[in-house]
Amino acid sequence: MKTLTITRPDDFHLHVRNGAILKTVLPHTARQFARAMIMPNLKPPVITVTQALVYREEILQAIPDGVNFTPLMALYLTTATTIDDIQQAAQCEHIYAFKLYPAGATTNSDAGVADVTKIYPLFAALEKYDLPLLIHGEVTDENCDIFDREHVFIERHLIDIVKNFPCLRIVFEHVTTKEAVQFVESTSNKIAATITPQHLLFNRNVILAGGIKPHYYCLPILKREIHRKALVKAAISGNSKFFLGTDSAPHYTHLKENSCGCAGCYSAFGALELYIDAFESENALDKLEGFASFYGSDFYGLSRNVETIMLEKIDWQIPASYDDLIPLKAGEVLHWKMI
Ligand code: DOR
Ligand code: ZN
């Protein structure tokens, strides 16, 4: 029997929602990961420390008995966020970051920021308190082609943000293009990026060729093969600027299979196994542990986990659904399984 043992990983980009769906998805993540950075794009969004603490309690209630899991809370940046909010967040041991959604970029981003330059004073406060800024890096300009929205965001906004706030720690979330990889590689060690399993495993053909497949639709949207290859190269490079963030984003089936379907892939059920398939096909299993278990916690200044987990090389079929959620690669075979 072939096995792989690695330090227990963390997921630095996760949506768990609230209410009934949280109870389905959270056990999946808590089984594999020690900690996860919880995205704040609920309805209404998680803007204040008080809201985050209430949400955190709801998450703690959903952790199965005997499982050790720590939610790391991120707050949603809005134009109404104040410097005082940031100071309070910096003093709260459960808040680890602020998330910037350009208004209209994705699910529940209406409360996001339309003009990024308007919140420069908030970036200055984040820099001062050394709280990381997590960025959904896509422009929302209607005239910008959806496949170009990430690299245009770099040119229009990210270059200036990095220049103006050289000590601000930034995570460029769920990077999807070779331009984003190059940008992260060429900037200071204050800038890192998360990479999702779907962006390592698929290019945009999977959504559109041979019929439209809504369960592969997420934002930023999957790109051309040349971009997928650049992401794989970054993930297996051993460069500590790139680390695991699944962006597992559950939506009920009827909201995905809809004439205006929601963006998001549900991957938490087997996130690690999805990543392993991507690493193994490049003969890079030895690079998985750094990416999954070390580089993210190092970037955030958290201690590395000490427990280990074990995976066995065995084929298994992903179920057609988990309750009313269709998982990524539903019905297909994965080659490793956590035991
Ligand atoms: O595909 C996505 N789904 N991308 C995001 O940025 C948000 C997420 C969600 O919350 O559903
Ligand atoms: Zn996300």
CSV table of C-alpha atoms and ligand atoms in Angstrom, one decimal:
chain,number,residue,atom,x,y,z
A,1,MET,CA,0.0,0.0,0.0
A,2,LYS,CA,1.5,3.4,-1.0
A,3,THR,CA,0.9,6.2,1.5
A,4,LEU,CA,1.8,9.8,1.9
A,5,THR,CA,2.2,11.4,5.3
A,6,ILE,CA,2.3,15.2,5.6
A,7,THR,CA,1.8,17.8,8.3
A,8,ARG,CA,-1.8,18.6,8.7
A,9,PRO,CA,-2.6,21.4,6.1
A,10,ASP,CA,-4.5,24.7,6.4
A,11,ASP,CA,-7.0,26.1,3.9
A,12,PHE,CA,-6.3,29.9,3.5
A,13,HIS,CA,-9.4,30.7,1.4
A,14,LEU,CA,-12.7,29.1,2.3
A,15,HIS,CA,-16.4,29.8,2.1
A,16,VAL,CA,-18.6,27.9,4.5
A,17,ARG,CA,-21.7,30.1,4.5
A,18,ASN,CA,-24.1,30.0,7.4
A,19,GLY,CA,-27.3,28.1,8.4
A,20,ALA,CA,-28.0,24.6,7.1
A,21,ILE,CA,-25.3,24.5,4.4
A,22,LEU,CA,-22.6,25.2,7.0
A,23,LYS,CA,-23.5,22.0,8.8
A,24,THR,CA,-22.9,20.0,5.6
A,25,VAL,CA,-19.7,21.6,4.5
A,26,LEU,CA,-17.8,22.4,7.6
A,27,PRO,CA,-17.2,18.8,8.7
A,28,HIS,CA,-15.6,18.2,5.3
A,29,THR,CA,-13.0,20.9,5.8
A,30,ALA,CA,-12.5,20.2,9.5
A,31,ARG,CA,-11.6,16.6,8.7
A,32,GLN,CA,-8.7,17.6,6.5
A,33,PHE,CA,-7.5,21.0,7.6
A,34,ALA,CA,-6.4,22.3,11.0
A,35,ARG,CA,-7.4,25.9,10.2
A,36,ALA,CA,-9.2,27.8,7.5
A,37,MET,CA,-9.4,31.5,6.5
A,38,ILE,CA,-13.2,32.1,6.5
A,39,MET,CA,-14.4,34.4,3.8
A,40,PRO,CA,-16.9,37.1,5.0
A,41,ASN,CA,-19.2,37.4,2.0
A,42,LEU,CA,-22.4,36.4,3.8
A,43,LYS,CA,-25.7,38.1,3.3
A,44,PRO,CA,-25.3,40.6,5.1
A,45,PRO,CA,-21.5,40.7,4.9
A,46,VAL,CA,-19.3,40.2,8.0
A,47,ILE,CA,-18.0,43.8,8.4
A,48,THR,CA,-17.5,44.3,12.1
A,49,VAL,CA,-15.6,42.4,14.8
A,50,THR,CA,-18.9,41.8,16.6
A,51,GLN,CA,-20.4,40.2,13.5
A,52,ALA,CA,-17.3,38.0,13.0
A,53,LEU,CA,-17.4,36.8,16.6
A,54,VAL,CA,-21.1,35.8,16.2
A,55,TYR,CA,-20.3,34.0,12.9
A,56,ARG,CA,-17.3,32.3,14.5
A,57,GLU,CA,-19.5,30.9,17.2
A,58,GLU,CA,-21.9,29.4,14.6
A,59,ILE,CA,-18.9,27.8,12.9
A,60,LEU,CA,-17.6,26.3,16.1
A,61,GLN,CA,-21.0,24.8,16.7
A,62,ALA,CA,-20.8,23.0,13.3
A,63,ILE,CA,-17.4,21.3,14.1
A,64,PRO,CA,-18.0,17.6,14.8
A,65,ASP,CA,-17.2,16.3,18.3
A,66,GLY,CA,-13.6,15.4,18.8
A,67,VAL,CA,-12.3,17.3,15.8
A,68,ASN,CA,-9.8,20.0,16.2
A,69,PHE,CA,-10.4,22.9,13.9
A,70,THR,CA,-9.8,26.6,14.1
A,71,PRO,CA,-11.7,29.1,12.0
A,72,LEU,CA,-9.5,32.2,11.2
A,73,MET,CA,-11.9,35.1,10.6
A,74,ALA,CA,-11.6,37.7,7.9
A,75,LEU,CA,-13.6,40.9,7.8
A,76,TYR,CA,-15.2,42.4,4.6
A,77,LEU,CA,-13.8,45.8,3.6
A,78,THR,CA,-16.4,48.4,2.6
A,79,THR,CA,-16.4,52.1,2.0
A,80,ALA,CA,-18.1,52.3,5.4
A,81,THR,CA,-15.3,50.5,7.2
A,82,THR,CA,-13.5,52.9,9.6
A,83,ILE,CA,-10.0,53.1,10.9
A,84,ASP,CA,-11.5,52.4,14.3
A,85,ASP,CA,-12.9,49.1,12.9
A,86,ILE,CA,-9.4,48.2,11.7
A,87,GLN,CA,-7.9,49.0,15.1
A,88,GLN,CA,-10.5,46.9,16.8
A,89,ALA,CA,-9.9,44.0,14.4
A,90,ALA,CA,-6.1,44.3,15.1
A,91,GLN,CA,-6.8,43.9,18.8
A,92,CYS,CA,-9.1,40.8,18.4
A,93,GLU,CA,-7.3,37.5,18.5
A,94,HIS,CA,-9.8,35.8,16.1
A,95,ILE,CA,-9.5,38.3,13.2
A,96,TYR,CA,-6.6,37.6,10.8
A,97,ALA,CA,-7.3,39.7,7.7
A,98,PHE,CA,-9.5,42.0,5.7
A,99,LYS,CA,-11.0,41.0,2.4
A,100,LEU,CA,-11.3,43.4,-0.5
A,101,TYR,CA,-14.1,42.6,-3.0
A,102,PRO,CA,-14.4,45.0,-5.9
A,103,ALA,CA,-18.1,45.9,-6.0
A,104,GLY,CA,-20.0,43.5,-8.3
A,105,ALA,CA,-17.0,41.2,-8.8
A,106,THR,CA,-18.6,38.0,-7.5
A,107,THR,CA,-21.1,36.3,-5.1
A,108,ASN,CA,-22.3,38.8,-2.4
A,109,SER,CA,-19.9,41.5,-3.5
A,110,ASP,CA,-22.5,44.3,-3.7
A,111,ALA,CA,-21.2,45.8,-0.5
A,112,GLY,CA,-17.7,45.8,-2.0
A,113,VAL,CA,-15.6,48.8,-3.1
A,114,ALA,CA,-16.3,50.5,-6.4
A,115,ASP,CA,-13.2,52.8,-6.4
A,116,VAL,CA,-10.2,51.3,-4.7
A,117,THR,CA,-8.4,54.6,-4.4
A,118,LYS,CA,-11.1,55.8,-2.1
A,119,ILE,CA,-10.1,53.4,0.6
A,120,TYR,CA,-6.4,54.1,0.6
A,121,PRO,CA,-6.6,55.5,4.1
A,122,LEU,CA,-7.9,52.0,5.2
A,123,PHE,CA,-4.9,50.3,3.4
A,124,ALA,CA,-2.7,52.6,5.4
A,125,ALA,CA,-4.3,51.5,8.6
A,126,LEU,CA,-4.0,47.8,7.7
A,127,GLU,CA,-0.3,48.5,6.9
A,128,LYS,CA,0.1,50.2,10.3
A,129,TYR,CA,-1.5,47.4,12.2
A,130,ASP,CA,0.1,44.7,10.0
A,131,LEU,CA,-3.2,43.1,9.1
A,132,PRO,CA,-3.1,41.3,5.8
A,133,LEU,CA,-5.2,42.5,2.9
A,134,LEU,CA,-6.8,39.7,0.9
A,135,ILE,CA,-7.7,40.7,-2.6
A,136,HIS,CA,-10.2,39.4,-5.1
A,137,GLY,CA,-8.2,40.8,-8.0
A,138,GLU,CA,-10.6,41.4,-10.8
A,139,VAL,CA,-11.9,44.6,-12.4
A,140,THR,CA,-15.6,44.9,-12.8
A,141,ASP,CA,-15.6,47.2,-15.7
A,142,GLU,CA,-18.4,46.0,-18.1
A,143,ASN,CA,-16.1,46.8,-21.1
A,144,CYS,CA,-13.4,44.5,-19.8
A,145,ASP,CA,-13.7,40.9,-21.2
A,146,ILE,CA,-14.3,38.5,-18.3
A,147,PHE,CA,-11.1,36.5,-19.2
A,148,ASP,CA,-9.0,39.7,-18.9
A,149,ARG,CA,-10.3,41.0,-15.6
A,150,GLU,CA,-7.5,39.6,-13.5
A,151,HIS,CA,-4.5,40.9,-15.4
A,152,VAL,CA,-6.2,44.3,-16.0
A,153,PHE,CA,-6.7,44.5,-12.2
A,154,ILE,CA,-3.0,44.1,-11.7
A,155,GLU,CA,-2.2,47.0,-14.2
A,156,ARG,CA,-5.0,49.3,-13.0
A,157,HIS,CA,-4.9,48.7,-9.2
A,158,LEU,CA,-2.4,46.2,-7.8
A,159,ILE,CA,0.8,47.8,-9.0
A,160,ASP,CA,-0.3,51.1,-7.4
A,161,ILE,CA,-1.4,49.5,-4.1
A,162,VAL,CA,1.9,47.7,-3.7
A,163,LYS,CA,3.9,50.9,-4.6
A,164,ASN,CA,1.9,53.0,-2.1
A,165,PHE,CA,1.9,50.5,0.7
A,166,PRO,CA,5.2,48.7,0.6
A,167,CYS,CA,4.8,47.2,4.1
A,168,LEU,CA,1.2,46.0,3.6
A,169,ARG,CA,1.0,42.2,3.5
A,170,ILE,CA,-1.2,41.2,0.6
A,171,VAL,CA,-2.6,37.9,-0.5
A,172,PHE,CA,-3.6,37.9,-4.2
A,173,GLU,CA,-6.4,35.4,-3.8
A,174,HIS,CA,-7.1,32.5,-6.2
A,175,VAL,CA,-4.7,33.6,-9.0
A,176,THR,CA,-5.7,32.3,-12.4
A,177,THR,CA,-3.3,33.8,-14.9
A,178,LYS,CA,0.4,33.7,-15.9
A,179,GLU,CA,0.4,37.5,-15.4
A,180,ALA,CA,-0.7,37.1,-11.8
A,181,VAL,CA,2.0,34.5,-11.2
A,182,GLN,CA,4.7,36.7,-12.7
A,183,PHE,CA,3.5,39.7,-10.6
A,184,VAL,CA,3.6,37.8,-7.4
A,185,GLU,CA,7.1,36.3,-8.2
A,186,SER,CA,8.5,39.7,-9.0
A,187,THR,CA,7.2,41.7,-6.0
A,188,SER,CA,8.5,41.8,-2.4
A,189,ASN,CA,7.9,39.0,0.1
A,190,LYS,CA,5.0,41.0,1.5
A,191,ILE,CA,2.9,39.7,-1.5
A,192,ALA,CA,1.7,36.1,-1.7
A,193,ALA,CA,-1.0,34.2,-3.6
A,194,THR,CA,-3.4,31.3,-3.0
A,195,ILE,CA,-4.2,28.8,-5.8
A,196,THR,CA,-7.3,26.7,-6.0
A,197,PRO,CA,-7.6,23.0,-7.0
A,198,GLN,CA,-9.8,23.8,-10.0
A,199,HIS,CA,-7.4,26.3,-11.4
A,200,LEU,CA,-4.6,23.7,-11.2
A,201,LEU,CA,-6.7,20.9,-12.7
A,202,PHE,CA,-8.7,22.5,-15.5
A,203,ASN,CA,-8.7,25.1,-18.2
A,204,ARG,CA,-11.8,26.9,-19.6
A,205,ASN,CA,-12.7,24.1,-22.0
A,206,VAL,CA,-14.1,22.1,-19.1
A,207,ILE,CA,-16.9,24.7,-18.7
A,208,LEU,CA,-17.8,25.1,-22.3
A,209,ALA,CA,-16.7,22.3,-24.6
A,210,GLY,CA,-19.2,19.5,-25.2
A,211,GLY,CA,-22.0,21.3,-23.3
A,212,ILE,CA,-22.2,23.9,-20.6
A,213,LYS,CA,-21.1,22.7,-17.2
A,214,PRO,CA,-22.1,25.0,-14.5
A,215,HIS,CA,-20.3,23.2,-11.7
A,216,TYR,CA,-17.0,24.3,-13.2
A,217,TYR,CA,-18.0,27.9,-13.2
A,218,CYS,CA,-16.3,30.0,-10.6
A,219,LEU,CA,-14.8,33.4,-10.4
A,220,PRO,CA,-12.2,34.3,-11.4
A,221,ILE,CA,-13.3,32.1,-14.3
A,222,LEU,CA,-11.0,29.3,-15.5
A,223,LYS,CA,-8.6,30.5,-18.2
A,224,ARG,CA,-6.6,29.0,-21.1
A,225,GLU,CA,-4.2,26.1,-20.8
A,226,ILE,CA,-1.2,28.4,-20.9
A,227,HIS,CA,-2.4,30.0,-17.6
A,228,ARG,CA,-3.2,26.6,-16.0
A,229,LYS,CA,0.4,25.5,-16.8
A,230,ALA,CA,1.8,28.7,-15.2
A,231,LEU,CA,-0.2,28.1,-12.0
A,232,VAL,CA,0.9,24.4,-11.8
A,233,LYS,CA,4.5,25.5,-12.2
A,234,ALA,CA,4.1,28.1,-9.4
A,235,ALA,CA,2.4,25.6,-7.1
A,236,ILE,CA,5.1,22.9,-7.5
A,237,SER,CA,8.0,25.3,-7.6
A,238,GLY,CA,8.6,25.3,-3.8
A,239,ASN,CA,8.3,29.1,-3.9
A,240,SER,CA,6.7,30.0,-0.5
A,241,LYS,CA,4.8,32.9,-2.0
A,242,PHE,CA,2.2,30.4,-3.4
A,243,PHE,CA,0.1,28.4,-1.0
A,244,LEU,CA,-3.2,26.5,-0.6
A,245,GLY,CA,-6.5,28.2,-0.6
A,246,THR,CA,-9.3,26.1,-2.0
A,247,ASP,CA,-12.0,28.8,-2.5
A,248,SER,CA,-14.4,26.0,-2.0
A,249,ALA,CA,-17.7,27.9,-2.5
A,250,PRO,CA,-20.8,25.8,-2.1
A,251,HIS,CA,-24.1,26.8,-3.7
A,252,TYR,CA,-27.2,24.5,-3.8
A,253,THR,CA,-27.7,22.6,-7.0
A,254,HIS,CA,-30.7,24.7,-8.2
A,255,LEU,CA,-28.7,27.9,-7.8
A,256,LYS,CA,-25.8,26.4,-10.0
A,257,GLU,CA,-28.1,24.7,-12.6
A,258,ASN,CA,-30.0,27.9,-13.3
A,259,SER,CA,-30.3,30.3,-16.2
A,260,CYS,CA,-28.2,32.7,-14.2
A,261,GLY,CA,-26.1,30.3,-12.2
A,262,CYS,CA,-23.9,31.2,-9.2
A,263,ALA,CA,-20.1,31.2,-9.3
A,264,GLY,CA,-18.3,28.7,-7.2
A,265,CYS,CA,-16.9,25.1,-7.1
A,266,TYR,CA,-17.5,22.9,-4.1
A,267,SER,CA,-14.2,21.2,-3.3
A,268,ALA,CA,-14.0,20.9,0.5
A,269,PHE,CA,-15.2,17.2,0.4
A,270,GLY,CA,-11.8,16.1,-1.0
A,271,ALA,CA,-9.7,19.2,-1.4
A,272,LEU,CA,-6.5,17.6,-0.5
A,273,GLU,CA,-7.1,14.7,-2.9
A,274,LEU,CA,-7.8,17.1,-5.7
A,275,TYR,CA,-4.5,19.0,-5.1
A,276,ILE,CA,-2.6,15.7,-4.8
A,277,ASP,CA,-3.8,14.6,-8.3
A,278,ALA,CA,-2.5,17.9,-9.7
A,279,PHE,CA,0.9,17.5,-7.9
A,280,GLU,CA,1.2,13.8,-8.8
A,281,SER,CA,0.7,14.3,-12.5
A,282,GLU,CA,3.7,16.6,-12.4
A,283,ASN,CA,5.8,14.1,-10.3
A,284,ALA,CA,5.9,16.7,-7.6
A,285,LEU,CA,4.4,15.0,-4.5
A,286,ASP,CA,7.5,16.1,-2.6
A,287,LYS,CA,6.4,19.7,-3.0
A,288,LEU,CA,2.9,19.3,-1.7
A,289,GLU,CA,3.6,19.6,2.0
A,290,GLY,CA,5.3,23.1,1.7
A,291,PHE,CA,2.4,24.4,-0.4
A,292,ALA,CA,-0.4,22.8,1.7
A,293,SER,CA,1.0,22.9,5.3
A,294,PHE,CA,3.9,25.4,5.7
A,295,TYR,CA,3.9,28.5,3.4
A,296,GLY,CA,0.5,29.8,4.3
A,297,SER,CA,1.0,29.7,8.0
A,298,ASP,CA,4.5,31.1,7.6
A,299,PHE,CA,3.1,34.1,5.6
A,300,TYR,CA,0.5,34.8,8.3
A,301,GLY,CA,3.0,34.4,11.1
A,302,LEU,CA,1.1,31.5,12.6
A,303,SER,CA,2.8,28.4,14.0
A,304,ARG,CA,3.0,25.4,11.7
A,305,ASN,CA,0.7,22.5,12.6
A,306,VAL,CA,2.4,19.6,14.4
A,307,GLU,CA,-0.1,16.8,13.8
A,308,THR,CA,0.2,14.8,10.6
A,309,ILE,CA,-2.3,13.3,8.2
A,310,MET,CA,-2.0,10.2,6.0
A,311,LEU,CA,-3.2,9.6,2.5
A,312,GLU,CA,-3.5,6.3,0.8
A,313,LYS,CA,-3.0,5.7,-2.9
A,314,ILE,CA,-6.4,4.2,-3.9
A,315,ASP,CA,-9.0,5.0,-6.5
A,316,TRP,CA,-12.4,6.2,-5.3
A,317,GLN,CA,-15.4,7.7,-7.0
A,318,ILE,CA,-16.6,11.1,-6.0
A,319,PRO,CA,-20.3,10.9,-5.1
A,320,ALA,CA,-22.8,12.5,-7.4
A,321,SER,CA,-23.8,14.8,-4.6
A,322,TYR,CA,-23.4,15.7,-0.9
A,323,ASP,CA,-26.9,16.6,0.4
A,324,ASP,CA,-28.0,19.1,-2.2
A,325,LEU,CA,-24.5,20.1,-3.3
A,326,ILE,CA,-22.8,18.9,-6.5
A,327,PRO,CA,-19.1,18.5,-5.8
A,328,LEU,CA,-16.3,19.3,-8.2
A,329,LYS,CA,-15.6,16.4,-10.5
A,330,ALA,CA,-18.8,14.6,-9.3
A,331,GLY,CA,-18.9,11.0,-10.3
A,332,GLU,CA,-15.2,11.0,-11.4
A,333,VAL,CA,-12.3,9.1,-9.9
A,334,LEU,CA,-9.6,10.4,-7.6
A,335,HIS,CA,-6.4,8.5,-6.9
A,336,TRP,CA,-5.6,9.3,-3.3
A,337,LYS,CA,-7.8,9.2,-0.2
A,338,MET,CA,-7.2,10.6,3.3
A,339,ILE,CA,-7.4,7.9,5.9
B,1,DOR,O1,-16.5,31.4,-7.6
B,1,DOR,C1,-16.5,32.1,-6.6
B,1,DOR,N1,-17.4,31.9,-5.6
B,1,DOR,N2,-15.7,33.1,-6.5
B,1,DOR,C2,-15.8,34.0,-5.5
B,1,DOR,O2,-15.0,35.0,-5.5
B,1,DOR,C3,-16.8,33.9,-4.5
B,1,DOR,C4,-17.3,32.6,-4.4
B,1,DOR,C5,-18.6,32.5,-3.6
B,1,DOR,O3,-18.7,33.1,-2.5
B,1,DOR,O4,-19.5,31.8,-4.1
B,2,ZN,ZN,-13.6,33.1,-2.5
